[in-house]
Coordinates of C-alpha atoms in Angstrom, one line a residue:
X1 CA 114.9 75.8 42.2
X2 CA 114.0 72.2 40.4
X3 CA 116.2 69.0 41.1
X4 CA 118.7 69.7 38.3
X5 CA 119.8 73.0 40.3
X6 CA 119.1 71.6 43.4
X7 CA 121.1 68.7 43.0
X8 CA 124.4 70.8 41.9
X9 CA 124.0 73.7 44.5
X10 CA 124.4 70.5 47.0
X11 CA 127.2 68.9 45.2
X12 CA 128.7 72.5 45.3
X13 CA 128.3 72.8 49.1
X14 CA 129.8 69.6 49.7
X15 CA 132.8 70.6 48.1
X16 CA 133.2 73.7 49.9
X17 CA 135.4 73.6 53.3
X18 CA 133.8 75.5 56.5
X19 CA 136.3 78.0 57.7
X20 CA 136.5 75.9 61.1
X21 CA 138.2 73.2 59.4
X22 CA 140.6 74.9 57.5
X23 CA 143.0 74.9 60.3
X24 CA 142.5 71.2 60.8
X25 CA 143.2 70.3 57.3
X26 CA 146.6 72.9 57.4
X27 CA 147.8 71.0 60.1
X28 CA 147.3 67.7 58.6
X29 CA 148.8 68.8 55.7
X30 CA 152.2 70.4 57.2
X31 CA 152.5 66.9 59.3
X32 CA 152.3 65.5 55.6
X33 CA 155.2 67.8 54.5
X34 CA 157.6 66.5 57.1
X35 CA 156.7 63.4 56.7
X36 CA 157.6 63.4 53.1
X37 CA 161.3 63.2 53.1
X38 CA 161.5 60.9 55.5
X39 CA 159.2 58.4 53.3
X40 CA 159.6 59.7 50.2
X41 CA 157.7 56.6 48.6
X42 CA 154.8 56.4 50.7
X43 CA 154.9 58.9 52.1
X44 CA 153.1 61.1 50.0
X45 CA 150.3 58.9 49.2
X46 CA 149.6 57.9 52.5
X47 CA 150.1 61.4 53.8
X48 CA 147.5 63.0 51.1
X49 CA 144.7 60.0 51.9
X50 CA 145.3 60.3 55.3
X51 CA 144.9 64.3 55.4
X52 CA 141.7 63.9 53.2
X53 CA 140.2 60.7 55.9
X54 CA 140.9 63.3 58.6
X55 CA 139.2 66.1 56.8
X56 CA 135.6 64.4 55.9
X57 CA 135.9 62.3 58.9
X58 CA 136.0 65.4 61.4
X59 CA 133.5 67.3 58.9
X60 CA 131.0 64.6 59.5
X61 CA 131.3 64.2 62.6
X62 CA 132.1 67.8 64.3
X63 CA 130.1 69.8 61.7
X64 CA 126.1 69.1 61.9
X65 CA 125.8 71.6 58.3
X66 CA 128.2 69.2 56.6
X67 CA 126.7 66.0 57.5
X68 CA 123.0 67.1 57.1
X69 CA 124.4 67.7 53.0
X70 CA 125.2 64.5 53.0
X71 CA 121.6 63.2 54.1
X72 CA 119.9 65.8 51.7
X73 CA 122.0 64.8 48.6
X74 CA 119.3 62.8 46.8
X75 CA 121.4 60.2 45.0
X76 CA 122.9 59.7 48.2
X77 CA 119.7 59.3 50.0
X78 CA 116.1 58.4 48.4
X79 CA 117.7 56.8 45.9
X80 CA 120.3 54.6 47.1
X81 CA 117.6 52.6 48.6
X82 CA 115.4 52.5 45.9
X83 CA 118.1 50.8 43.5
X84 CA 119.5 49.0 47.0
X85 CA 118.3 46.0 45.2
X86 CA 120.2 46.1 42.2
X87 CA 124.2 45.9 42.5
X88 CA 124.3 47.5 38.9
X89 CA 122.2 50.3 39.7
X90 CA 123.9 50.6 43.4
X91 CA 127.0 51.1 41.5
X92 CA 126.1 53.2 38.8
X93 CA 124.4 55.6 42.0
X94 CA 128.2 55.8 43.9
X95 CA 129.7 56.4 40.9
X96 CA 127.3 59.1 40.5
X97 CA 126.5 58.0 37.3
X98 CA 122.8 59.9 37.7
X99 CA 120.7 62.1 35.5
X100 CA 118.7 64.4 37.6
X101 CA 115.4 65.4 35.6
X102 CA 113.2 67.5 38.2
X103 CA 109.8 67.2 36.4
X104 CA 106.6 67.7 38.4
X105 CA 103.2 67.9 37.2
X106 CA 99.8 68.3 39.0
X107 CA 96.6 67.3 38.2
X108 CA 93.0 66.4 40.6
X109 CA 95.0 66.5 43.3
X110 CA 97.7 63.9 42.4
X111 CA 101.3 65.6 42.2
X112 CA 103.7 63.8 40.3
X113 CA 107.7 64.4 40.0
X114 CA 110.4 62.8 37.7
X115 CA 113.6 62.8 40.1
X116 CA 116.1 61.3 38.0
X117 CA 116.9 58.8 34.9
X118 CA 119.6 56.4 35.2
X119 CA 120.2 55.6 31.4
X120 CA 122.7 54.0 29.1
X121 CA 122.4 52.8 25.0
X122 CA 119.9 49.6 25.8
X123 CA 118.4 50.4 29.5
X124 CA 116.5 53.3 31.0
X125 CA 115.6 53.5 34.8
X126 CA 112.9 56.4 35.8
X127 CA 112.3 57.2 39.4
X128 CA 109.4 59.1 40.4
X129 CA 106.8 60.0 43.7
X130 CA 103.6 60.3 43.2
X131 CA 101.6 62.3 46.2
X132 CA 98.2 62.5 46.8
X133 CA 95.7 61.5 49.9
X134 CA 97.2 59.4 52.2
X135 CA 93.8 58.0 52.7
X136 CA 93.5 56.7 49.3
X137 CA 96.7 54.7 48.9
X138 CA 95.2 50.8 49.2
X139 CA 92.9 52.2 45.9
X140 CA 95.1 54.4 43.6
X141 CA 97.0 52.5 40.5
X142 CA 99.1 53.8 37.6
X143 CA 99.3 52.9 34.2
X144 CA 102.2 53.9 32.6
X145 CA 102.7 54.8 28.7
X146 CA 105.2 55.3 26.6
X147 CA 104.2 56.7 22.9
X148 CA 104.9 54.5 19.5
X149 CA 107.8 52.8 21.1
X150 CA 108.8 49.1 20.1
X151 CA 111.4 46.9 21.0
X152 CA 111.6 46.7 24.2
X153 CA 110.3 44.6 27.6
X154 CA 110.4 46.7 31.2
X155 CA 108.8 47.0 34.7
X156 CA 106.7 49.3 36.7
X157 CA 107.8 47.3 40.0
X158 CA 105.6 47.1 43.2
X159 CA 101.8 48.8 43.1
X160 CA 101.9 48.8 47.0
X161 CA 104.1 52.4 47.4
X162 CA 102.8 54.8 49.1
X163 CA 102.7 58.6 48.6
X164 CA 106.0 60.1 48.2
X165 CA 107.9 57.0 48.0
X166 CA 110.5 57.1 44.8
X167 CA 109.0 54.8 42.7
X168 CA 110.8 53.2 39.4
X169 CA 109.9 52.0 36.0
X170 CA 112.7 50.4 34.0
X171 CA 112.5 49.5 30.0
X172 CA 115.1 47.6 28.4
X173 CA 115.3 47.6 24.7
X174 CA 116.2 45.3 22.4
X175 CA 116.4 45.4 18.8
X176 CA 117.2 49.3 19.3
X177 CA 118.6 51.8 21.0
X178 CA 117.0 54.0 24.0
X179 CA 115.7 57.0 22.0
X180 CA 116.7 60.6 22.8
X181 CA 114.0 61.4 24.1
X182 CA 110.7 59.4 25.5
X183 CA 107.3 60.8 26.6
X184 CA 106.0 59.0 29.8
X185 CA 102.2 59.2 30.9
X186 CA 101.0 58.2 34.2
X187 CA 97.2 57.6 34.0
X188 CA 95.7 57.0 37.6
X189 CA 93.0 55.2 38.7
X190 CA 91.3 54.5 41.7
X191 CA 90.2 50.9 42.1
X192 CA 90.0 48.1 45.5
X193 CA 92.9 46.1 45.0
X194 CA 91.7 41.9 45.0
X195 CA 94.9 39.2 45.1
X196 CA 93.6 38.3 42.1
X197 CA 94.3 41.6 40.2
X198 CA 97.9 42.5 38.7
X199 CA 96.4 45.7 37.4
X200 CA 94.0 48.7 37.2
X201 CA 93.6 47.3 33.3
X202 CA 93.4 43.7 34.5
X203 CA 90.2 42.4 35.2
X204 CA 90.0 38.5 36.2
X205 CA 86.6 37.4 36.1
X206 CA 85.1 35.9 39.1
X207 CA 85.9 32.2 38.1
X208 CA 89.5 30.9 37.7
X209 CA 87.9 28.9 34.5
X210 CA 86.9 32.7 32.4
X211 CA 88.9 33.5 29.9
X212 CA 90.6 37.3 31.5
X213 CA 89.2 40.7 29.9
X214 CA 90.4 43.9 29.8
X215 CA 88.5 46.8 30.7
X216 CA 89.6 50.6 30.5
X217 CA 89.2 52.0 33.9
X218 CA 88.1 55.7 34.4
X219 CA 91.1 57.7 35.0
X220 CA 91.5 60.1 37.5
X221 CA 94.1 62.0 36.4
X222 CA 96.9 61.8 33.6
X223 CA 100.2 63.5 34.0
X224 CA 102.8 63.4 30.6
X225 CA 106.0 63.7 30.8
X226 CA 108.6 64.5 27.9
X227 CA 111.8 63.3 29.3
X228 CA 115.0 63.9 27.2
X229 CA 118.2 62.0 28.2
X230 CA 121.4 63.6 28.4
X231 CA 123.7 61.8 25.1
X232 CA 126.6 61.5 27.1
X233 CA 124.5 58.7 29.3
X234 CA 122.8 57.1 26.3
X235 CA 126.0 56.6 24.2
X236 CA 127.7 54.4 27.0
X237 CA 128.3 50.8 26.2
X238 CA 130.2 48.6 24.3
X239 CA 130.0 45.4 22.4
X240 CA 133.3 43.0 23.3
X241 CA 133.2 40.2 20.1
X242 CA 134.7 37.1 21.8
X243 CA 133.4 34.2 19.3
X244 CA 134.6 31.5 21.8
X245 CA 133.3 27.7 20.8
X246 CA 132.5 25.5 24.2
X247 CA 130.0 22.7 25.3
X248 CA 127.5 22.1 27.7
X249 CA 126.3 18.2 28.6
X250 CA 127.2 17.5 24.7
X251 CA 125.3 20.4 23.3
X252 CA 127.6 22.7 21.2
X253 CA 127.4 26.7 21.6
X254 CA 129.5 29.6 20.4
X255 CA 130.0 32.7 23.2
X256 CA 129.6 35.5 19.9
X257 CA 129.8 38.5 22.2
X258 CA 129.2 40.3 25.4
X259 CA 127.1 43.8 25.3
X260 CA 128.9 45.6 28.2
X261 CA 126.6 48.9 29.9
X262 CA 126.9 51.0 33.1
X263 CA 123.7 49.4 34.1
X264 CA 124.0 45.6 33.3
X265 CA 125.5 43.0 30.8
X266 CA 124.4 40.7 28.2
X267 CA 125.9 37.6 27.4
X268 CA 124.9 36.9 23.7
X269 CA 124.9 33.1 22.7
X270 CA 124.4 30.7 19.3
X271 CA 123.4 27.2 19.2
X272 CA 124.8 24.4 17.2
X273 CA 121.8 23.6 14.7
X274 CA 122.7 19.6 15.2
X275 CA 121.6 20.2 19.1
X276 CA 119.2 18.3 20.6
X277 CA 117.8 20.3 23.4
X278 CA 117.0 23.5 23.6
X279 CA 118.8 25.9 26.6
X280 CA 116.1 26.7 28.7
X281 CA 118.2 28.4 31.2
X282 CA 121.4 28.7 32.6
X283 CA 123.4 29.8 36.1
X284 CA 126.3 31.8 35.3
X285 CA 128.1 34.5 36.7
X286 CA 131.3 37.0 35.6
X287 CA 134.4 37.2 37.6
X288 CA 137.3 39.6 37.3
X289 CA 141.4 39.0 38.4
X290 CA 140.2 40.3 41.7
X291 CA 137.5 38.1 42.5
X292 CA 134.8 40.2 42.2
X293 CA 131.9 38.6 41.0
X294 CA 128.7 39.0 39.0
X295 CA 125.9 37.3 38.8
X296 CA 121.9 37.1 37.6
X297 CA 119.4 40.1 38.0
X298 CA 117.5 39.8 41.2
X299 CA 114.4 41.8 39.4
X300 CA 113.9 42.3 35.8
X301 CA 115.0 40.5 32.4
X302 CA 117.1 37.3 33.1
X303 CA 116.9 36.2 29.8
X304 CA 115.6 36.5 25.7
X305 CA 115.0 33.7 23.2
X306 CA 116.3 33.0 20.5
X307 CA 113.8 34.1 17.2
X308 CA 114.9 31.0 15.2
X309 CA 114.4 28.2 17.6
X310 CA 112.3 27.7 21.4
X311 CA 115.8 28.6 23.4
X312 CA 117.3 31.4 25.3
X313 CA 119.8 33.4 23.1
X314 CA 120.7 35.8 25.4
X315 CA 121.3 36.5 29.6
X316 CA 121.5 39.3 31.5
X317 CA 123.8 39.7 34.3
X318 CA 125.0 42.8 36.7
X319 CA 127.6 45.0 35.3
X320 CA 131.1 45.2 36.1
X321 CA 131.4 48.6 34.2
X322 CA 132.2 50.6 37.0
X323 CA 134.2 48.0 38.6
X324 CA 138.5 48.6 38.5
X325 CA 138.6 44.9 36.5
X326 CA 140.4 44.5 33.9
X327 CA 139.6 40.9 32.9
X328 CA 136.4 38.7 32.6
X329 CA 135.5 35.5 32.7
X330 CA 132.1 33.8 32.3
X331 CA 131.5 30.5 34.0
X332 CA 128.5 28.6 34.1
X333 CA 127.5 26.0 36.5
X334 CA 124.5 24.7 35.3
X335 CA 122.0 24.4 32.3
X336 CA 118.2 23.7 32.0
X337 CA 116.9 22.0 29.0
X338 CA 114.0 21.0 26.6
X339 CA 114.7 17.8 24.6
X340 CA 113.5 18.1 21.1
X341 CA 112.4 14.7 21.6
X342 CA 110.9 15.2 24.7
X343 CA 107.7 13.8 25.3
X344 CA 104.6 15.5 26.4
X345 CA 103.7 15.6 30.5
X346 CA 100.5 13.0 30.7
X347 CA 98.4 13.6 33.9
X348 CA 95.8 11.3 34.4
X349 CA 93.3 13.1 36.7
X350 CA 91.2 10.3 37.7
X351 CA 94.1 8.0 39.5
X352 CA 96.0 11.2 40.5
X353 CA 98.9 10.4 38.6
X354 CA 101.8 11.9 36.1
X355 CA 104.3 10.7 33.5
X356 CA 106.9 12.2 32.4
X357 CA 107.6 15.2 34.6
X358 CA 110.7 17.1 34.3
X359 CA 113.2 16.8 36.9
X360 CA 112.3 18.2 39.9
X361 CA 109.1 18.4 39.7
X362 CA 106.4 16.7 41.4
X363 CA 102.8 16.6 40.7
X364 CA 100.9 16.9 44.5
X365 CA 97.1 16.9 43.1
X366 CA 94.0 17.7 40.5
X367 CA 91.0 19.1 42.9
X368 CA 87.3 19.0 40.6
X369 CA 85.4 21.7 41.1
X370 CA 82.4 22.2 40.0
X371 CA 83.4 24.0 36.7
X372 CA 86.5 21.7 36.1
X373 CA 89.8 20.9 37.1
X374 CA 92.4 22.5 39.2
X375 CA 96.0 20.5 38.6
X376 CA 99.0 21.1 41.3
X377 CA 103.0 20.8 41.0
X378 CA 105.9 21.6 43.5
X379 CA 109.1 23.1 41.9
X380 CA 112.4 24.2 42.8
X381 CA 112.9 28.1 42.7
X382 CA 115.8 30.0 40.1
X383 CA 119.0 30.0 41.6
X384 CA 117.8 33.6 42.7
X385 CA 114.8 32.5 44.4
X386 CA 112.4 33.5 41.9
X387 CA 109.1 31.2 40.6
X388 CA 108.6 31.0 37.1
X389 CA 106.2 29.4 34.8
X390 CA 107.3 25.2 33.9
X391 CA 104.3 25.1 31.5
X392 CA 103.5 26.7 28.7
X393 CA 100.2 28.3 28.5
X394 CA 97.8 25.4 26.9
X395 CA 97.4 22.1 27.2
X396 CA 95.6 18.8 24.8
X397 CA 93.2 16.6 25.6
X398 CA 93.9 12.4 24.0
X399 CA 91.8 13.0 20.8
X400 CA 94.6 16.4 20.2
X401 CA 92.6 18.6 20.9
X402 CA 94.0 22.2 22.3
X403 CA 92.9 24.2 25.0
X404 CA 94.1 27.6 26.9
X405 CA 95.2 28.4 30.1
X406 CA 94.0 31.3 30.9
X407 CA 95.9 31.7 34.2
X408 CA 98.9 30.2 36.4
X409 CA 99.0 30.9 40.6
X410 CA 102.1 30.5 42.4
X411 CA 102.5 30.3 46.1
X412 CA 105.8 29.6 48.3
X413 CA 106.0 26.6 49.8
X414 CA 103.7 23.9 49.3
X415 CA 100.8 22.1 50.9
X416 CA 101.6 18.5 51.6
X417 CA 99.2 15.9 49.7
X418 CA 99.1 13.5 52.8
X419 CA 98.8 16.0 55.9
X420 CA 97.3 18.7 54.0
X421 CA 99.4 20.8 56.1
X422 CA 101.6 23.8 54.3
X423 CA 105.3 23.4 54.4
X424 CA 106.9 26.8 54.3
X425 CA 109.9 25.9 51.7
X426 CA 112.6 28.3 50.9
X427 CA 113.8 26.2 47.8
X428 CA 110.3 25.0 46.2
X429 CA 107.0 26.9 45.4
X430 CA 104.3 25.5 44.1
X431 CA 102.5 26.0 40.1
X432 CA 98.5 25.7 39.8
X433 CA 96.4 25.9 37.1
X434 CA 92.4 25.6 36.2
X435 CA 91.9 23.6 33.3
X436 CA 89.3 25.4 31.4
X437 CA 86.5 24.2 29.0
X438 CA 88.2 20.3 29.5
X439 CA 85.8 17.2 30.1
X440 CA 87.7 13.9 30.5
X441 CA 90.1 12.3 32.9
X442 CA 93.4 12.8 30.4
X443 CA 95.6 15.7 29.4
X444 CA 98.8 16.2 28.0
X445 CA 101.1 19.3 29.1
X446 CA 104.5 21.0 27.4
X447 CA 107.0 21.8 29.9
X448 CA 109.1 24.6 28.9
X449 CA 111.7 22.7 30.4
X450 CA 112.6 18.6 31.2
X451 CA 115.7 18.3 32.7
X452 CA 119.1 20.4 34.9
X453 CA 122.8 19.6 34.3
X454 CA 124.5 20.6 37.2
X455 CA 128.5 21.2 36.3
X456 CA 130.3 20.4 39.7
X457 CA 133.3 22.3 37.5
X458 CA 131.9 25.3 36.3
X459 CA 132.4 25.9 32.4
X460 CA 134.9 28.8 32.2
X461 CA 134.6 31.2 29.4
X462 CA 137.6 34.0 29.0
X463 CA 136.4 37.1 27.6
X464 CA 138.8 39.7 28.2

């Protein structure tokens, strides 16, 4: 039997009543009948809920067979917890908004299974396990491939699961639509792990000054997968025009319209041409006439630029698709910006000093090492407690000169410049970087962002 047949035979035995119960539920439901003309208006919803709460309540609870269904029902198991961290995904799972696909494939001893898809028109979620020797799990990595696909930005999520653990890979597309049918390829390797690897692919050399290369490691094992999503899944969504004109700290914008999925939303936005700053970033959230609220992506795409200039053009929030809202409103609270004007970060690493930092952020220390610099900033965390990159990823010396960065390391908290002691910092994290192939004592950074506007009345947006 594979997971598509396993998963309905369970839905199936769920539904069924065992005969022991169907005295229970009788006599719930002839307590309902007399209590129907005596409250004629509520009486017969109350009555009916009330019959059906008795029913799964004492099938739970007296019925061992009944409530081990429950626990074997994969959506309601296995991968509850695995979306756990998305509300979008949590709510597309209870709403049993799941495609079950039941692939498994084996190959030099590594067994992989496809258990489900949860897909719409612009986002696909794949959940597999992947089992092999228990012994092995510190060393084994995937890569993951996808065919001649374009368009689209994703995430393979932690490389620390172990054997049979669901794992998932998302992919969000962009300038098109998820296709109808996508081959995956999981091509295992077995190499150490170092703190200073992000991949099997990914090979930092043993200085933080090299310039990264890329080496193909020897795969162990490929397993492919042709996956084909059900069109009833891939044709949800909806695109809500709302063209709505409003202004943040002077800069003009137009709301054009709000892409509205099963498994998140997209706020699309225009700039004024006559602006001068560039949105960097904003904190916003949806709220319907009951309250409920939405708000960033934990994990995953917060955010797109804009092709014709250096800002964000569109956000992604949760969804309210499966939500019983009927009206949205879009507030935003506060705003990150890049002056066009803005001018360059100037560190002079002799004195130990900085001009022109963005707010926020505070420049703790250049360390020389033998092959060059190391510089050090402290920064305040997303509004979701993620770290990010303030610079971009070069940097000038005083004659104009440009050189690369090859690589940024983040760490929470930072280490304090006068006790050298680290100060574990729920709000701040600290941004390093080796400056490569430099000799001098001046150099000139571009922050992707110089200043925060912080609305203490949120910006309201109505959008339906």
């Amino acid at each position: 039997m594979n997971r598509k047949e396993e998963y309905r035979a369970l839905l199936s035995e769920l539904e069924q009543l065992p005969p022991e119960l169907e005295q229970t539920v009788e006599r719930a439901v002839r307590r309902k009948r007399k209590l129907r003309n005596k409250r004629r208006f509520w009486g017969i919803p109350v009555g009916s809920l009330a019959a059906c709460f008795l029913g799964f309540v004492l099938l739970v609870n007296l019925f061992p067979p009944f409530a081990r269904a429950c626990g074997n029902v994969p959506v309601l198991r296995e991968l509850a917890e695995a979306v756990a961290w998305s509300p979008s995904l949590s709510a597309a799972v209870q709403h049993d908004y799941v495609q079950p696909i039941g692939q498994t494939k084996t190959e030099m001893g590594f067994t992989a299974s496809v258990e489900y898809v949860i897909v719409d028109r612009k986002q696909v979620s794949m959940f597999y396990t992947l089992e092999y020797d228990a012994a092995l799990w510190e060393q084994v990595h995937v890569d993951y491939e996808y065919g001649d696909l374009h368009g689209w930005a994703g995430d393979a999520g932690t490389l620390w699961q172990k054997p049979g653990e669901l794992r998932e890979i998302s992919m969000n597309f962009v300038d098109q639509d998820v296709p109808a049918t996508l081959d995956l390829a999981l091509k295992i390797s077995a190499e150490p792990r170092t703190d200073q690897s992000a991949g099997p692919t990914e090979y930092v050399g043993d200085s933080l000054f090299e310039e990264p290369h890329y080496e193909e490691p020897d795969y162990l094992a490929e397993l492919t997968f042709t996956l084909e999503f059900d069109p009833s899944y891939t044709a949800q969504g909806t695109v809500i025009p709302v063209n709505a004109d409003f202004t943040l700290d002077g800069q003009r914008f137009t709301l054009t319209e709000v892409e509205l999925y099963p498994t998140h939303l997209r706020v699309n936005l225009e700039d004024d041409p006559t602006n001068t700053a560039w949105l960097r970033g904003v904190d916003l959230y949806l709220e319907n006439e009951h309250g409920e609220r939405f708000g960033s992506s934990i994990n995953g795409i917060t955010a797109s630029g804009d092709p014709d200039g250096e800002g964000y053009a569109t956000f992604w929030l949760d969804s309210p698709f499966f939500s019983q809202g009927e009206h949205l409103t879009l507030y935003i609270s506060g705003a990150d910006w890049k002056d066009k004007d803005a001018p360059r970060v100037r560190v002079d690493l002799g004195t130990g000093t900085a001009e022109h930092l963005p707010d926020g952020i505070q420049f703790l220390r250049a360390e020389q090492q033998a092959e060059g610099w190391i510089v050090y900033f402290t920064m305040p965390r997303e509004t979701n407690g993620s770290l990010y990159n303030n610079f971009s990823g070069g940097f000038w010396d005083e004659a104009g000169n440009h050189y690369e960065i090859w690589q940024f390391g983040h760490t929470y908290g930072y280490r304090d410049p006068v006790t050298g002691e680290t100060v574990e910092e729920d709000t701040m994290f600290t941004e390093n970087f080796p400056l490569a192939g430099f000799e001098g004592d001046v150099v000139y950074l571009e922050p992707n962002r110089n200043r925060t506007t912080d609305f203490s009345i949120p910006v309201s947006i109505p959008i339906s």
